[in-house]
mmCIF file of C-alpha atoms in Angstrom:
data_model
loop_
_atom_site.group_PDB
_atom_site.id
_atom_site.type_symbol
_atom_site.label_atom_id
_atom_site.label_comp_id
_atom_site.label_asym_id
_atom_site.label_seq_id
_atom_site.Cartn_x
_atom_site.Cartn_y
_atom_site.Cartn_z
ATOM 1 C CA MET A 84 -0.001 -0.044 0.108
ATOM 2 C CA THR A 85 1.316 3.429 -0.890
ATOM 3 C CA ASP A 86 2.111 5.572 2.059
ATOM 4 C CA ILE A 87 0.817 9.347 0.675
ATOM 5 C CA ALA A 88 2.212 11.032 3.685
ATOM 6 C CA ASP A 89 5.555 9.578 3.181
ATOM 7 C CA ILE A 90 5.499 10.407 -0.617
ATOM 8 C CA ALA A 91 4.715 14.068 0.284
ATOM 9 C CA LYS A 92 7.540 14.310 2.749
ATOM 10 C CA GLN A 93 9.746 13.290 -0.068
ATOM 11 C CA ILE A 94 8.301 15.410 -2.924
ATOM 12 C CA GLU A 95 8.467 18.567 -0.526
ATOM 13 C CA PRO A 96 11.889 19.161 -0.760
ATOM 14 C CA GLU A 97 12.202 18.382 -4.867
ATOM 15 C CA VAL A 98 9.470 21.151 -5.016
ATOM 16 C CA LYS A 99 11.012 23.562 -2.833
ATOM 17 C CA SER A 100 14.306 23.233 -4.317
ATOM 18 C CA LEU A 101 12.666 24.798 -7.426
ATOM 19 C CA GLY A 102 11.427 27.526 -5.499
ATOM 20 C CA TYR A 103 7.831 26.432 -4.956
ATOM 21 C CA GLU A 104 5.424 25.526 -1.907
ATOM 22 C CA LEU A 105 3.983 22.170 -1.922
ATOM 23 C CA VAL A 106 0.055 22.435 -1.187
ATOM 24 C CA ARG A 107 -0.876 18.787 -1.592
ATOM 25 C CA VAL A 108 -0.181 15.369 -2.942
ATOM 26 C CA ALA A 109 -2.767 12.805 -3.542
ATOM 27 C CA ILE A 110 -3.413 9.484 -5.311
ATOM 28 C CA ILE A 111 -6.646 9.843 -7.254
ATOM 29 C CA GLY A 112 -8.497 7.141 -9.598
ATOM 30 C CA GLY A 113 -8.616 3.562 -9.229
ATOM 31 C CA THR A 114 -5.979 0.837 -8.572
ATOM 32 C CA SER A 115 -5.846 -0.019 -12.224
ATOM 33 C CA ASP A 116 -5.233 3.941 -13.440
ATOM 34 C CA PRO A 117 -3.721 5.632 -10.502
ATOM 35 C CA THR A 118 -2.768 9.485 -10.886
ATOM 36 C CA LEU A 119 -0.050 10.955 -8.217
ATOM 37 C CA GLN A 120 -1.584 14.432 -8.110
ATOM 38 C CA VAL A 121 0.796 17.283 -6.775
ATOM 39 C CA MET A 122 -0.345 20.578 -6.178
ATOM 40 C CA ALA A 123 2.234 23.289 -5.742
ATOM 41 C CA GLU A 124 2.284 27.009 -5.948
ATOM 42 C CA ARG A 125 4.510 30.039 -6.261
ATOM 43 C CA PRO A 126 5.025 31.501 -2.775
ATOM 44 C CA ASP A 127 4.545 35.123 -4.126
ATOM 45 C CA THR A 128 1.479 34.723 -6.243
ATOM 46 C CA ARG A 129 -0.055 31.641 -4.893
ATOM 47 C CA GLN A 130 -0.571 30.926 -8.608
ATOM 48 C CA LEU A 131 1.255 28.421 -11.272
ATOM 49 C CA ASP A 132 1.524 29.027 -14.955
ATOM 50 C CA LEU A 133 2.072 26.135 -17.343
ATOM 51 C CA SER A 134 5.856 26.525 -17.382
ATOM 52 C CA ASP A 135 5.899 26.202 -13.525
ATOM 53 C CA CYS A 136 4.015 22.982 -13.961
ATOM 54 C CA GLU A 137 6.374 21.676 -16.579
ATOM 55 C CA LYS A 138 9.406 22.403 -14.516
ATOM 56 C CA ILE A 139 8.105 20.755 -11.485
ATOM 57 C CA SER A 140 6.566 17.852 -13.666
ATOM 58 C CA ARG A 141 10.116 17.394 -15.314
ATOM 59 C CA ARG A 142 11.990 17.321 -11.728
ATOM 60 C CA LEU A 143 9.527 14.837 -10.320
ATOM 61 C CA SER A 144 9.731 12.665 -13.384
ATOM 62 C CA ASP A 145 13.479 12.750 -13.355
ATOM 63 C CA TRP A 146 13.477 12.033 -9.433
ATOM 64 C CA LEU A 147 10.757 9.210 -9.477
ATOM 65 C CA ASP A 148 12.762 7.422 -12.576
ATOM 66 C CA ALA A 149 15.958 7.795 -10.396
ATOM 67 C CA LEU A 150 14.471 6.080 -7.312
ATOM 68 C CA GLU A 151 12.848 3.217 -9.619
ATOM 69 C CA ALA A 152 16.030 2.564 -11.282
ATOM 70 C CA ASP A 153 17.693 2.565 -7.906
ATOM 71 C CA GLY A 154 14.954 0.017 -6.606
ATOM 72 C CA ARG A 155 13.357 2.455 -4.152
ATOM 73 C CA ASP A 156 10.162 3.245 -6.132
ATOM 74 C CA PRO A 157 7.760 5.113 -3.769
ATOM 75 C CA ILE A 158 4.875 3.876 -5.938
ATOM 76 C CA GLN A 159 4.510 0.049 -6.926
ATOM 77 C CA GLY A 160 3.093 -0.456 -10.498
ATOM 78 C CA GLY A 161 2.205 2.162 -13.155
ATOM 79 C CA PHE A 162 0.919 5.488 -12.433
ATOM 80 C CA ARG A 163 0.440 8.953 -14.219
ATOM 81 C CA LEU A 164 1.791 12.003 -12.854
ATOM 82 C CA GLU A 165 -0.242 15.180 -12.734
ATOM 83 C CA VAL A 166 1.215 18.311 -11.560
ATOM 84 C CA SER A 167 -1.043 21.532 -11.063
ATOM 85 C CA SER A 168 -2.025 24.733 -9.275
ATOM 86 C CA PRO A 169 -4.427 24.295 -6.525
ATOM 87 C CA GLY A 170 -6.818 26.332 -8.343
ATOM 88 C CA ILE A 171 -9.304 29.212 -7.341
ATOM 89 C CA ASP A 172 -11.242 26.939 -4.794
ATOM 90 C CA ARG A 173 -8.297 25.361 -3.683
ATOM 91 C CA PRO A 174 -7.949 22.777 -1.184
ATOM 92 C CA LEU A 175 -6.748 24.101 2.500
ATOM 93 C CA THR A 176 -4.258 21.551 3.445
ATOM 94 C CA ARG A 177 -1.855 23.567 6.000
ATOM 95 C CA LEU A 178 -2.567 25.212 8.898
ATOM 96 C CA GLN A 179 -1.219 28.738 7.240
ATOM 97 C CA ASP A 180 -3.620 28.220 4.482
ATOM 98 C CA TYR A 181 -6.511 29.309 7.081
ATOM 99 C CA ALA A 182 -4.844 32.354 8.256
ATOM 100 C CA ASP A 183 -3.851 33.257 4.457
ATOM 101 C CA TRP A 184 -7.501 33.012 3.608
ATOM 102 C CA THR A 185 -9.123 34.725 6.466
ATOM 103 C CA GLY A 186 -12.099 36.366 5.250
ATOM 104 C CA PHE A 187 -13.136 34.000 2.699
ATOM 105 C CA GLU A 188 -15.709 31.316 2.688
ATOM 106 C CA ALA A 189 -14.735 27.525 2.834
ATOM 107 C CA ARG A 190 -16.281 24.207 3.642
ATOM 108 C CA VAL A 191 -14.674 22.129 6.192
ATOM 109 C CA SER A 192 -15.020 18.139 6.839
ATOM 110 C CA LEU A 193 -14.109 16.761 9.977
ATOM 111 C CA ALA A 194 -12.599 13.376 10.910
ATOM 112 C CA GLU A 195 -14.861 13.107 13.982
ATOM 113 C CA PRO A 196 -17.934 15.438 14.654
ATOM 114 C CA SER A 197 -17.739 18.447 16.718
ATOM 115 C CA GLU A 198 -20.840 20.051 18.051
ATOM 116 C CA GLY A 199 -22.541 17.270 16.537
ATOM 117 C CA ARG A 200 -21.683 17.855 13.188
ATOM 118 C CA LYS A 201 -18.873 16.841 10.455
ATOM 119 C CA GLN A 202 -19.402 19.361 7.756
ATOM 120 C CA TYR A 203 -19.214 23.131 8.428
ATOM 121 C CA SER A 204 -19.423 26.160 5.656
ATOM 122 C CA GLY A 205 -19.107 29.726 6.414
ATOM 123 C CA THR A 206 -16.337 32.651 6.528
ATOM 124 C CA LEU A 207 -12.970 31.677 8.061
ATOM 125 C CA ASP A 208 -12.041 34.263 10.751
ATOM 126 C CA GLY A 209 -8.721 33.024 11.381
ATOM 127 C CA VAL A 210 -6.409 30.888 13.450
ATOM 128 C CA GLU A 211 -5.163 30.708 16.998
ATOM 129 C CA GLY A 212 -2.969 27.929 17.769
ATOM 130 C CA LYS A 213 -4.109 24.826 16.036
ATOM 131 C CA THR A 214 -7.653 25.976 16.239
ATOM 132 C CA ILE A 215 -9.389 27.279 13.077
ATOM 133 C CA THR A 216 -12.636 29.793 13.780
ATOM 134 C CA ILE A 217 -15.181 29.643 10.927
ATOM 135 C CA THR A 218 -18.675 31.836 11.163
ATOM 136 C CA ASP A 219 -21.472 30.266 9.452
ATOM 137 C CA LYS A 220 -24.299 32.166 7.397
ATOM 138 C CA GLY A 221 -26.529 32.371 10.673
ATOM 139 C CA GLY A 222 -23.277 34.367 12.258
ATOM 140 C CA ASN A 223 -22.511 31.283 14.738
ATOM 141 C CA GLU A 224 -18.842 30.764 15.478
ATOM 142 C CA HIS A 225 -17.377 27.561 15.362
ATOM 143 C CA HIS A 226 -13.878 26.473 16.621
ATOM 144 C CA LEU A 227 -12.406 23.468 14.711
ATOM 145 C CA LEU A 228 -9.118 21.620 15.697
ATOM 146 C CA PHE A 229 -6.788 21.485 12.709
ATOM 147 C CA ASP A 230 -5.994 17.927 13.368
ATOM 148 C CA ASN A 231 -9.596 16.952 13.184
ATOM 149 C CA ILE A 232 -9.952 18.534 9.547
ATOM 150 C CA SER A 233 -10.042 15.673 7.067
ATOM 151 C CA SER A 234 -10.692 18.008 4.210
ATOM 152 C CA ALA A 235 -11.287 21.575 3.611
ATOM 153 C CA LYS A 236 -11.660 23.986 0.440
ATOM 154 C CA LEU A 237 -12.342 27.491 -0.562
ATOM 155 C CA LEU A 238 -15.776 28.128 -1.985
ATOM 156 C CA LEU A 239 -16.090 30.114 -5.293
ATOM 157 C CA THR A 240 -17.476 33.310 -4.689
ATOM 158 C CA ASP A 241 -17.107 36.702 -6.350
ATOM 159 C CA LYS A 242 -15.062 37.990 -3.544
ATOM 160 C CA LEU A 243 -12.430 34.881 -4.208
ATOM 161 C CA ILE A 244 -12.696 35.611 -8.013
ATOM 162 C CA ASN A 245 -11.485 39.105 -7.478
ATOM 163 C CA ALA A 246 -8.677 38.189 -5.043
ATOM 164 C CA THR A 247 -7.243 35.521 -7.324
ATOM 165 C CA ALA A 248 -7.637 37.516 -10.805
ATOM 166 C CA PRO A 249 -4.707 35.986 -12.991
ATOM 167 C CA LEU A 250 -1.674 37.939 -13.002
ATOM 168 C CA SER A 251 -1.273 37.771 -16.758
ATOM 169 C CA THR A 252 -4.150 37.997 -19.313
ATOM 170 C CA GLU A 253 -2.086 37.319 -22.114
ATOM 171 C CA GLY A 254 -4.372 35.341 -24.772
ATOM 172 C CA ALA A 255 -7.579 36.563 -22.968
ATOM 173 C CA ASP A 256 -10.244 37.948 -25.533
ATOM 174 C CA SER A 257 -11.325 40.529 -22.695
ATOM 175 C CA ILE A 258 -11.505 40.290 -18.676
ATOM 176 C CA LEU A 259 -14.732 41.120 -17.023
ATOM 177 C CA THR A 260 -14.311 42.096 -13.298
ATOM 178 C CA GLN A 261 -17.198 42.494 -10.812
ATOM 179 C CA GLU A 262 -17.276 44.744 -7.817
ATOM 180 C CA ASP A 263 -18.508 43.300 -4.291
#
């Protein structure tokens, strides 16, 4: 069985050596057609362009090939490598992500129920220690332990779209913006 946490620990220095931050590593798809999905971002822009993805993909492909040749392949059998940006409605995987995206809407799923629930949606209000505060649409604050979060992602809103507008509009016929 593939240890995804171990693979992420091995991949992170490779991604960082190129000047990027690792956001998430996952294996998606079934056992007959697995894909190693690596999400990364530029620390200064929180985005990636195609050339960034190509650079990371080449580095990881070479690194994985070298491990395989050395008999230390971290993933048994064939798989596809997919390198991408986390996207606009990005997953929140690191404690810092919750602080960085304070003021934006998110959906959080817990491993174990808190207040009798496993799902929360609302506005991220910040982080204190390892506790994330989220306020739902009813104005109720919920304090969630980071270690109990199984998955979380930003929700697509006009505010998020405006905050994450592309750095380059090259190739676009027109760009439309909306005010809050």
